[in-house]
Amino acid sequence: MVNGPNMSNIGRRDPSIYGSFASIEELVEFVRDGARSLGVELCADICSNHEGVLVEWIHGAWDRVDGLVVNPAGLTAGGQSMRDALRDCGLRWVEVHCANLVTVDQPSIFTKWASGTCHGMRSNSYIAGLAGLIGVLEDGALEQADVRAAEG
């Protein structure tokens, strides 16, 4: 799980958008519990306000995980280095956001390259994204369709 800039401050953000977690650690534990209930393990996570740190972590995750749940957060509209690391890593990944990107008029440079997106459901976006990622990883035919659509 990858969380970008400002998610470290989740306990101070608008609870109507971000939920009532007091800290990023509480959010990670919520997602870890959700992963267990789906029969998988959240084996690695990072939260950083620095894009380069996130890029290096993604580079290091290539051989350690099967897929990624990514909230680009403050990098949503302009994190080209992180987007490129995700595109190049060879892993399937889903983009998640607590807020509804349509209602906040926030375009994402990540969406085109993600296996899927979940947004607008506060912390439940992470669980929905994780469930979708599991489905994508289990369905090779879906993966091939996604690759053809992105290339076309």
mmCIF file of C-alpha atoms in Angstrom:
data_model
loop_
_atom_site.group_PDB
_atom_site.id
_atom_site.type_symbol
_atom_site.label_atom_id
_atom_site.label_comp_id
_atom_site.label_asym_id
_atom_site.label_seq_id
_atom_site.Cartn_x
_atom_site.Cartn_y
_atom_site.Cartn_z
ATOM 1 C CA MET A 1 0.000 0.000 0.000
ATOM 2 C CA VAL A 2 1.360 3.385 -1.054
ATOM 3 C CA ASN A 3 0.097 6.667 0.409
ATOM 4 C CA GLY A 4 1.295 9.978 -0.985
ATOM 5 C CA PRO A 5 1.620 13.507 0.385
ATOM 6 C CA ASN A 6 -0.781 14.745 3.051
ATOM 7 C CA MET A 7 -2.076 11.292 4.000
ATOM 8 C CA SER A 8 0.318 11.360 6.974
ATOM 9 C CA ASN A 9 -1.971 14.108 8.259
ATOM 10 C CA ILE A 10 -5.181 12.074 7.970
ATOM 11 C CA GLY A 11 -6.140 12.628 11.614
ATOM 12 C CA ARG A 12 -6.409 16.369 10.970
ATOM 13 C CA ARG A 13 -8.232 16.183 7.647
ATOM 14 C CA ASP A 14 -11.972 16.586 7.064
ATOM 15 C CA PRO A 15 -13.591 13.450 8.565
ATOM 16 C CA SER A 16 -16.548 13.719 6.179
ATOM 17 C CA ILE A 17 -14.077 12.975 3.364
ATOM 18 C CA TYR A 18 -11.263 11.044 5.042
ATOM 19 C CA GLY A 19 -13.044 9.240 7.876
ATOM 20 C CA SER A 20 -12.375 9.365 11.580
ATOM 21 C CA PHE A 21 -8.912 7.817 11.761
ATOM 22 C CA ALA A 22 -6.614 9.571 14.217
ATOM 23 C CA SER A 23 -3.483 8.597 12.284
ATOM 24 C CA ILE A 24 -2.140 6.962 9.140
ATOM 25 C CA GLU A 25 -1.203 3.980 11.315
ATOM 26 C CA GLU A 26 -4.897 3.482 12.150
ATOM 27 C CA LEU A 27 -5.777 3.586 8.450
ATOM 28 C CA VAL A 28 -3.051 1.034 7.651
ATOM 29 C CA GLU A 29 -4.361 -1.266 10.394
ATOM 30 C CA PHE A 30 -7.903 -0.902 8.992
ATOM 31 C CA VAL A 31 -6.650 -1.949 5.541
ATOM 32 C CA ARG A 32 -4.528 -4.752 7.048
ATOM 33 C CA ASP A 33 -7.655 -6.122 8.782
ATOM 34 C CA GLY A 34 -9.621 -5.809 5.535
ATOM 35 C CA ALA A 35 -6.895 -7.678 3.665
ATOM 36 C CA ARG A 36 -7.050 -10.526 6.189
ATOM 37 C CA SER A 37 -10.824 -10.734 5.769
ATOM 38 C CA LEU A 38 -10.261 -11.063 1.992
ATOM 39 C CA GLY A 39 -7.723 -13.853 2.533
ATOM 40 C CA VAL A 40 -4.599 -11.876 1.615
ATOM 41 C CA GLU A 41 -1.821 -10.125 3.490
ATOM 42 C CA LEU A 42 -0.919 -6.458 3.410
ATOM 43 C CA CYS A 43 2.779 -7.179 3.644
ATOM 44 C CA ALA A 44 4.255 -3.717 3.013
ATOM 45 C CA ASP A 45 3.165 -0.113 3.223
ATOM 46 C CA ILE A 46 4.598 3.368 2.932
ATOM 47 C CA CYS A 47 3.366 6.894 3.485
ATOM 48 C CA SER A 48 5.549 9.817 2.506
ATOM 49 C CA ASN A 49 5.256 13.478 1.662
ATOM 50 C CA HIS A 50 8.241 13.129 -0.692
ATOM 51 C CA GLU A 51 7.772 11.757 -4.199
ATOM 52 C CA GLY A 52 11.342 10.474 -4.504
ATOM 53 C CA VAL A 53 10.936 8.348 -1.367
ATOM 54 C CA LEU A 54 7.766 6.826 -2.836
ATOM 55 C CA VAL A 55 9.472 6.162 -6.181
ATOM 56 C CA GLU A 56 12.386 4.375 -4.491
ATOM 57 C CA TRP A 57 9.974 2.310 -2.375
ATOM 58 C CA ILE A 58 8.014 1.286 -5.486
ATOM 59 C CA HIS A 59 11.284 0.275 -7.200
ATOM 60 C CA GLY A 60 12.130 -1.874 -4.180
ATOM 61 C CA ALA A 61 8.663 -3.452 -4.018
ATOM 62 C CA TRP A 62 8.795 -5.035 -7.468
ATOM 63 C CA ASP A 63 10.082 -8.362 -6.164
ATOM 64 C CA ARG A 64 8.364 -8.281 -2.763
ATOM 65 C CA VAL A 65 4.643 -7.914 -3.523
ATOM 66 C CA ASP A 66 2.039 -9.203 -5.973
ATOM 67 C CA GLY A 67 0.248 -5.877 -6.477
ATOM 68 C CA LEU A 68 -0.239 -2.417 -5.034
ATOM 69 C CA VAL A 69 -3.042 -0.270 -3.645
ATOM 70 C CA VAL A 70 -1.976 3.317 -4.355
ATOM 71 C CA ASN A 71 -3.336 6.612 -3.064
ATOM 72 C CA PRO A 72 -1.247 9.251 -4.858
ATOM 73 C CA ALA A 73 -2.957 11.910 -2.688
ATOM 74 C CA GLY A 74 -1.142 15.228 -3.187
ATOM 75 C CA LEU A 75 0.582 13.849 -6.296
ATOM 76 C CA THR A 76 -2.677 13.002 -8.088
ATOM 77 C CA ALA A 77 -2.443 15.771 -10.672
ATOM 78 C CA GLY A 78 1.329 15.997 -11.047
ATOM 79 C CA GLY A 79 3.352 13.043 -9.730
ATOM 80 C CA GLN A 80 4.905 11.993 -13.042
ATOM 81 C CA SER A 81 7.900 10.251 -11.435
ATOM 82 C CA MET A 82 5.670 8.121 -9.236
ATOM 83 C CA ARG A 83 3.314 7.394 -12.123
ATOM 84 C CA ASP A 84 6.245 6.282 -14.277
ATOM 85 C CA ALA A 85 7.606 4.044 -11.505
ATOM 86 C CA LEU A 86 4.193 2.375 -11.246
ATOM 87 C CA ARG A 87 3.950 1.971 -15.027
ATOM 88 C CA ASP A 88 7.436 0.471 -15.208
ATOM 89 C CA CYS A 89 7.270 -1.844 -12.195
ATOM 90 C CA GLY A 90 5.402 -4.655 -13.927
ATOM 91 C CA LEU A 91 2.940 -4.981 -11.042
ATOM 92 C CA ARG A 92 -0.819 -4.624 -11.238
ATOM 93 C CA TRP A 93 -2.061 -1.747 -9.096
ATOM 94 C CA VAL A 94 -5.247 0.084 -8.245
ATOM 95 C CA GLU A 95 -5.654 3.793 -7.580
ATOM 96 C CA VAL A 96 -7.679 4.737 -4.515
ATOM 97 C CA HIS A 97 -8.830 8.036 -3.044
ATOM 98 C CA CYS A 98 -10.921 8.786 0.021
ATOM 99 C CA ALA A 99 -12.497 11.755 -1.754
ATOM 100 C CA ASN A 100 -14.652 11.575 -4.863
ATOM 101 C CA LEU A 101 -12.353 13.008 -7.533
ATOM 102 C CA VAL A 102 -15.281 14.164 -9.638
ATOM 103 C CA THR A 103 -16.806 16.295 -6.891
ATOM 104 C CA VAL A 104 -13.472 17.899 -5.998
ATOM 105 C CA ASP A 105 -12.708 18.465 -9.709
ATOM 106 C CA GLN A 106 -9.314 16.785 -9.387
ATOM 107 C CA PRO A 107 -7.989 15.094 -12.540
ATOM 108 C CA SER A 108 -5.606 12.191 -12.014
ATOM 109 C CA ILE A 109 -2.583 11.427 -14.164
ATOM 110 C CA PHE A 110 -2.551 7.901 -12.672
ATOM 111 C CA THR A 111 -5.994 6.633 -13.697
ATOM 112 C CA LYS A 112 -5.144 5.698 -17.293
ATOM 113 C CA TRP A 113 -2.416 3.308 -16.155
ATOM 114 C CA ALA A 114 -4.104 1.777 -13.111
ATOM 115 C CA SER A 115 -5.822 -1.611 -13.267
ATOM 116 C CA GLY A 116 -8.810 0.157 -11.732
ATOM 117 C CA THR A 117 -9.871 2.977 -9.455
ATOM 118 C CA CYS A 118 -11.953 3.343 -6.308
ATOM 119 C CA HIS A 119 -12.751 6.768 -4.899
ATOM 120 C CA GLY A 120 -15.301 8.653 -2.880
ATOM 121 C CA MET A 121 -15.869 6.005 -0.212
ATOM 122 C CA ARG A 122 -13.456 7.323 2.428
ATOM 123 C CA SER A 123 -11.323 4.501 3.827
ATOM 124 C CA ASN A 124 -13.629 1.934 2.220
ATOM 125 C CA SER A 125 -12.062 2.911 -1.115
ATOM 126 C CA TYR A 126 -8.961 1.009 0.044
ATOM 127 C CA ILE A 127 -10.916 -2.167 0.791
ATOM 128 C CA ALA A 128 -12.872 -1.956 -2.475
ATOM 129 C CA GLY A 129 -9.632 -1.316 -4.365
ATOM 130 C CA LEU A 130 -7.948 -4.264 -2.675
ATOM 131 C CA ALA A 131 -10.882 -6.559 -3.521
ATOM 132 C CA GLY A 132 -10.708 -5.378 -7.137
ATOM 133 C CA LEU A 133 -6.938 -5.903 -7.247
ATOM 134 C CA ILE A 134 -7.363 -9.477 -6.038
ATOM 135 C CA GLY A 135 -9.831 -10.079 -8.862
ATOM 136 C CA VAL A 136 -7.472 -8.594 -11.446
ATOM 137 C CA LEU A 137 -4.559 -10.689 -10.197
ATOM 138 C CA GLU A 138 -6.685 -13.842 -10.370
ATOM 139 C CA ASP A 139 -8.050 -13.104 -13.868
ATOM 140 C CA GLY A 140 -5.289 -13.176 -16.494
ATOM 141 C CA ALA A 141 -7.792 -12.598 -19.310
ATOM 142 C CA LEU A 142 -8.840 -9.318 -17.702
ATOM 143 C CA GLU A 143 -5.189 -8.269 -17.504
ATOM 144 C CA GLN A 144 -4.708 -8.833 -21.239
ATOM 145 C CA ALA A 145 -7.855 -6.864 -22.072
ATOM 146 C CA ASP A 146 -6.624 -3.953 -19.961
ATOM 147 C CA VAL A 147 -3.232 -3.938 -21.688
ATOM 148 C CA ARG A 148 -4.833 -3.926 -25.153
ATOM 149 C CA ALA A 149 -7.179 -1.072 -24.175
ATOM 150 C CA ALA A 150 -4.330 1.062 -22.780
ATOM 151 C CA GLU A 151 -2.248 0.513 -25.911
ATOM 152 C CA GLY A 152 -5.157 1.205 -28.292
#
